Amino acid sequence: MPGLKKAGPTTWKYCNIMTYSMTKENGIITDFDNLMVRTHDFIRGHIVTACQRTDVRLPAVDAVNEVLRKNLRFEDIFTQLFGLEAEKVLVSYRVDAAQTPYKAMDGGEEFFSRAHDLAIPVVIVSNRANLLDVRLKQADYNPAWFLIKEAKPPKPSQEAYSEAIALLEGKGVKRLKITIFGDHPDDYLACPDDLRPNFVAVLTGLTTAEEFEKVGVAKDKIWQKLEAQRLSLT
């Protein structure tokens, strides 16, 4: 495979533009929304349903996307889109939102299945973690592959990953061998300074490659999507 070099026994690495030599002392921290599952598609679709139920005017798609790009608290999405009618739409949205399945992002299940097969511990860190175990099952992920931590304080605070980092270190993972995956600049800005070089931006959300580069992510650390073939043992 192009770009691959031997990295010694029992190592795994990301392939393609840039090669990372990764040993069994490595771990992964990943975002959830719009990286593992199609959260924005879900929210947009459910907003349409909620507006139909309540006879509230549906915002333009571009207006919805612009609000979603801000990575706001969930309730604040509705405040910005609907103003005084936010509570009415939110109540309608929640009628069956929890029971409506999330869909996995293309390549996500294969990528994390591969990480599990390679015995790489994975911690999901999200600003909203209350239904994560349910959403994982809905999207056909195996919850046993993951540990889950809510970001406290929320991203983009550089303390957001502290509990996840400590959890991985407790499992024998070396701090500087933790790779962090995210689809939004807040995921990168939340990285402690010493781990920012380990961040991989994934363009499955609404953030462009140029926007990631603007905040400091190197071009060779920007992926179009998660791909299982980027993980291999040598």
mmCIF file with all atom_site columns, N, CA and C in Angstrom, residues 37-61:
data_model
loop_
_atom_site.group_PDB
_atom_site.id
_atom_site.type_symbol
_atom_site.label_atom_id
_atom_site.label_alt_id
_atom_site.label_comp_id
_atom_site.label_asym_id
_atom_site.label_entity_id
_atom_site.label_seq_id
_atom_site.pdbx_PDB_ins_code
_atom_site.Cartn_x
_atom_site.Cartn_y
_atom_site.Cartn_z
_atom_site.occupancy
_atom_site.B_iso_or_equiv
_atom_site.pdbx_formal_charge
_atom_site.auth_seq_id
_atom_site.auth_comp_id
_atom_site.auth_asym_id
_atom_site.auth_atom_id
_atom_site.pdbx_PDB_model_num
ATOM 1  N N  . VAL A 1 37 ? -22.005 9.320  13.739 1.00 0.00 ? 37 VAL A N  1
ATOM 2  C CA . VAL A 1 37 ? -23.410 9.248  13.326 1.00 0.00 ? 37 VAL A CA 1
ATOM 3  C C  . VAL A 1 37 ? -23.819 10.527 12.607 1.00 0.00 ? 37 VAL A C  1
ATOM 4  N N  . ARG A 1 38 ? -24.901 10.432 11.828 1.00 0.00 ? 38 ARG A N  1
ATOM 5  C CA . ARG A 1 38 ? -25.379 11.560 11.017 1.00 0.00 ? 38 ARG A CA 1
ATOM 6  C C  . ARG A 1 38 ? -26.309 12.459 11.840 1.00 0.00 ? 38 ARG A C  1
ATOM 7  N N  . THR A 1 39 ? -25.740 13.141 12.812 1.00 0.00 ? 39 THR A N  1
ATOM 8  C CA . THR A 1 39 ? -26.545 13.943 13.725 1.00 0.00 ? 39 THR A CA 1
ATOM 9  C C  . THR A 1 39 ? -27.229 15.110 13.023 1.00 0.00 ? 39 THR A C  1
ATOM 10 N N  . HIS A 1 40 ? -26.509 15.810 12.176 1.00 0.00 ? 40 HIS A N  1
ATOM 11 C CA . HIS A 1 40 ? -27.115 16.955 11.505 1.00 0.00 ? 40 HIS A CA 1
ATOM 12 C C  . HIS A 1 40 ? -28.290 16.529 10.623 1.00 0.00 ? 40 HIS A C  1
ATOM 13 N N  . ASP A 1 41 ? -28.158 15.417 9.920  1.00 0.00 ? 41 ASP A N  1
ATOM 14 C CA . ASP A 1 41 ? -29.268 14.905 9.107  1.00 0.00 ? 41 ASP A CA 1
ATOM 15 C C  . ASP A 1 41 ? -30.472 14.603 9.989  1.00 0.00 ? 41 ASP A C  1
ATOM 16 N N  . PHE A 1 42 ? -30.199 14.002 11.143 1.00 0.00 ? 42 PHE A N  1
ATOM 17 C CA . PHE A 1 42 ? -31.271 13.668 12.078 1.00 0.00 ? 42 PHE A CA 1
ATOM 18 C C  . PHE A 1 42 ? -31.975 14.932 12.571 1.00 0.00 ? 42 PHE A C  1
ATOM 19 N N  . ILE A 1 43 ? -31.197 15.914 13.000 1.00 0.00 ? 43 ILE A N  1
ATOM 20 C CA . ILE A 1 43 ? -31.780 17.147 13.540 1.00 0.00 ? 43 ILE A CA 1
ATOM 21 C C  . ILE A 1 43 ? -32.590 17.872 12.473 1.00 0.00 ? 43 ILE A C  1
ATOM 22 N N  . ARG A 1 44 ? -32.034 18.008 11.275 1.00 0.00 ? 44 ARG A N  1
ATOM 23 C CA . ARG A 1 44 ? -32.752 18.697 10.209 1.00 0.00 ? 44 ARG A CA 1
ATOM 24 C C  . ARG A 1 44 ? -34.073 18.000 9.902  1.00 0.00 ? 44 ARG A C  1
ATOM 25 N N  . GLY A 1 45 ? -34.036 16.669 9.800  1.00 0.00 ? 45 GLY A N  1
ATOM 26 C CA . GLY A 1 45 ? -35.254 15.931 9.498  1.00 0.00 ? 45 GLY A CA 1
ATOM 27 C C  . GLY A 1 45 ? -36.295 16.041 10.589 1.00 0.00 ? 45 GLY A C  1
ATOM 28 N N  . HIS A 1 46 ? -35.836 16.022 11.833 1.00 0.00 ? 46 HIS A N  1
ATOM 29 C CA . HIS A 1 46 ? -36.783 16.085 12.941 1.00 0.00 ? 46 HIS A CA 1
ATOM 30 C C  . HIS A 1 46 ? -37.333 17.501 13.143 1.00 0.00 ? 46 HIS A C  1
ATOM 31 N N  . ILE A 1 47 ? -36.548 18.501 12.784 1.00 0.00 ? 47 ILE A N  1
ATOM 32 C CA . ILE A 1 47 ? -37.059 19.876 12.821 1.00 0.00 ? 47 ILE A CA 1
ATOM 33 C C  . ILE A 1 47 ? -38.196 20.035 11.813 1.00 0.00 ? 47 ILE A C  1
ATOM 34 N N  . VAL A 1 48 ? -38.047 19.455 10.640 1.00 0.00 ? 48 VAL A N  1
ATOM 35 C CA . VAL A 1 48 ? -39.125 19.495 9.639  1.00 0.00 ? 48 VAL A CA 1
ATOM 36 C C  . VAL A 1 48 ? -40.408 18.905 10.222 1.00 0.00 ? 48 VAL A C  1
ATOM 37 N N  . THR A 1 49 ? -40.284 17.733 10.845 1.00 0.00 ? 49 THR A N  1
ATOM 38 C CA . THR A 1 49 ? -41.454 17.078 11.438 1.00 0.00 ? 49 THR A CA 1
ATOM 39 C C  . THR A 1 49 ? -42.072 17.937 12.532 1.00 0.00 ? 49 THR A C  1
ATOM 40 N N  . ALA A 1 50 ? -41.220 18.500 13.394 1.00 0.00 ? 50 ALA A N  1
ATOM 41 C CA . ALA A 1 50 ? -41.727 19.323 14.505 1.00 0.00 ? 50 ALA A CA 1
ATOM 42 C C  . ALA A 1 50 ? -42.440 20.568 13.986 1.00 0.00 ? 50 ALA A C  1
ATOM 43 N N  . CYS A 1 51 ? -41.922 21.191 12.939 1.00 0.00 ? 51 CYS A N  1
ATOM 44 C CA . CYS A 1 51 ? -42.567 22.377 12.371 1.00 0.00 ? 51 CYS A CA 1
ATOM 45 C C  . CYS A 1 51 ? -43.917 22.021 11.747 1.00 0.00 ? 51 CYS A C  1
ATOM 46 N N  . GLN A 1 52 ? -43.990 20.874 11.109 1.00 0.00 ? 52 GLN A N  1
ATOM 47 C CA . GLN A 1 52 ? -45.263 20.434 10.528 1.00 0.00 ? 52 GLN A CA 1
ATOM 48 C C  . GLN A 1 52 ? -46.303 20.197 11.615 1.00 0.00 ? 52 GLN A C  1
ATOM 49 N N  . ARG A 1 53 ? -45.883 19.640 12.731 1.00 0.00 ? 53 ARG A N  1
ATOM 50 C CA . ARG A 1 53 ? -46.817 19.364 13.825 1.00 0.00 ? 53 ARG A CA 1
ATOM 51 C C  . ARG A 1 53 ? -47.332 20.646 14.475 1.00 0.00 ? 53 ARG A C  1
ATOM 52 N N  . THR A 1 54 ? -46.491 21.644 14.535 1.00 0.00 ? 54 THR A N  1
ATOM 53 C CA . THR A 1 54 ? -46.819 22.861 15.293 1.00 0.00 ? 54 THR A CA 1
ATOM 54 C C  . THR A 1 54 ? -47.244 24.032 14.410 1.00 0.00 ? 54 THR A C  1
ATOM 55 N N  . ASP A 1 55 ? -47.195 23.841 13.096 1.00 0.00 ? 55 ASP A N  1
ATOM 56 C CA . ASP A 1 55 ? -47.514 24.923 12.149 1.00 0.00 ? 55 ASP A CA 1
ATOM 57 C C  . ASP A 1 55 ? -46.597 26.132 12.315 1.00 0.00 ? 55 ASP A C  1
ATOM 58 N N  . VAL A 1 56 ? -45.381 25.856 12.733 1.00 0.00 ? 56 VAL A N  1
ATOM 59 C CA . VAL A 1 56 ? -44.365 26.902 12.809 1.00 0.00 ? 56 VAL A CA 1
ATOM 60 C C  . VAL A 1 56 ? -43.598 26.925 11.490 1.00 0.00 ? 56 VAL A C  1
ATOM 61 N N  . ARG A 1 57 ? -43.286 28.118 11.016 1.00 0.00 ? 57 ARG A N  1
ATOM 62 C CA . ARG A 1 57 ? -42.597 28.242 9.734  1.00 0.00 ? 57 ARG A CA 1
ATOM 63 C C  . ARG A 1 57 ? -41.235 27.562 9.776  1.00 0.00 ? 57 ARG A C  1
ATOM 64 N N  . LEU A 1 58 ? -40.966 26.753 8.760  1.00 0.00 ? 58 LEU A N  1
ATOM 65 C CA . LEU A 1 58 ? -39.705 26.020 8.676  1.00 0.00 ? 58 LEU A CA 1
ATOM 66 C C  . LEU A 1 58 ? -38.597 26.948 8.175  1.00 0.00 ? 58 LEU A C  1
ATOM 67 N N  . PRO A 1 59 ? -37.487 27.055 8.896  1.00 0.00 ? 59 PRO A N  1
ATOM 68 C CA . PRO A 1 59 ? -36.380 27.901 8.422  1.00 0.00 ? 59 PRO A CA 1
ATOM 69 C C  . PRO A 1 59 ? -35.768 27.323 7.147  1.00 0.00 ? 59 PRO A C  1
ATOM 70 N N  . ALA A 1 60 ? -35.111 28.171 6.394  1.00 0.00 ? 60 ALA A N  1
ATOM 71 C CA . ALA A 1 60 ? -34.398 27.723 5.202  1.00 0.00 ? 60 ALA A CA 1
ATOM 72 C C  . ALA A 1 60 ? -33.263 26.776 5.598  1.00 0.00 ? 60 ALA A C  1
ATOM 73 N N  . VAL A 1 61 ? -32.929 25.858 4.701  1.00 0.00 ? 61 VAL A N  1
ATOM 74 C CA . VAL A 1 61 ? -31.869 24.877 4.977  1.00 0.00 ? 61 VAL A CA 1
ATOM 75 C C  . VAL A 1 61 ? -30.567 25.583 5.327  1.00 0.00 ? 61 VAL A C  1
#
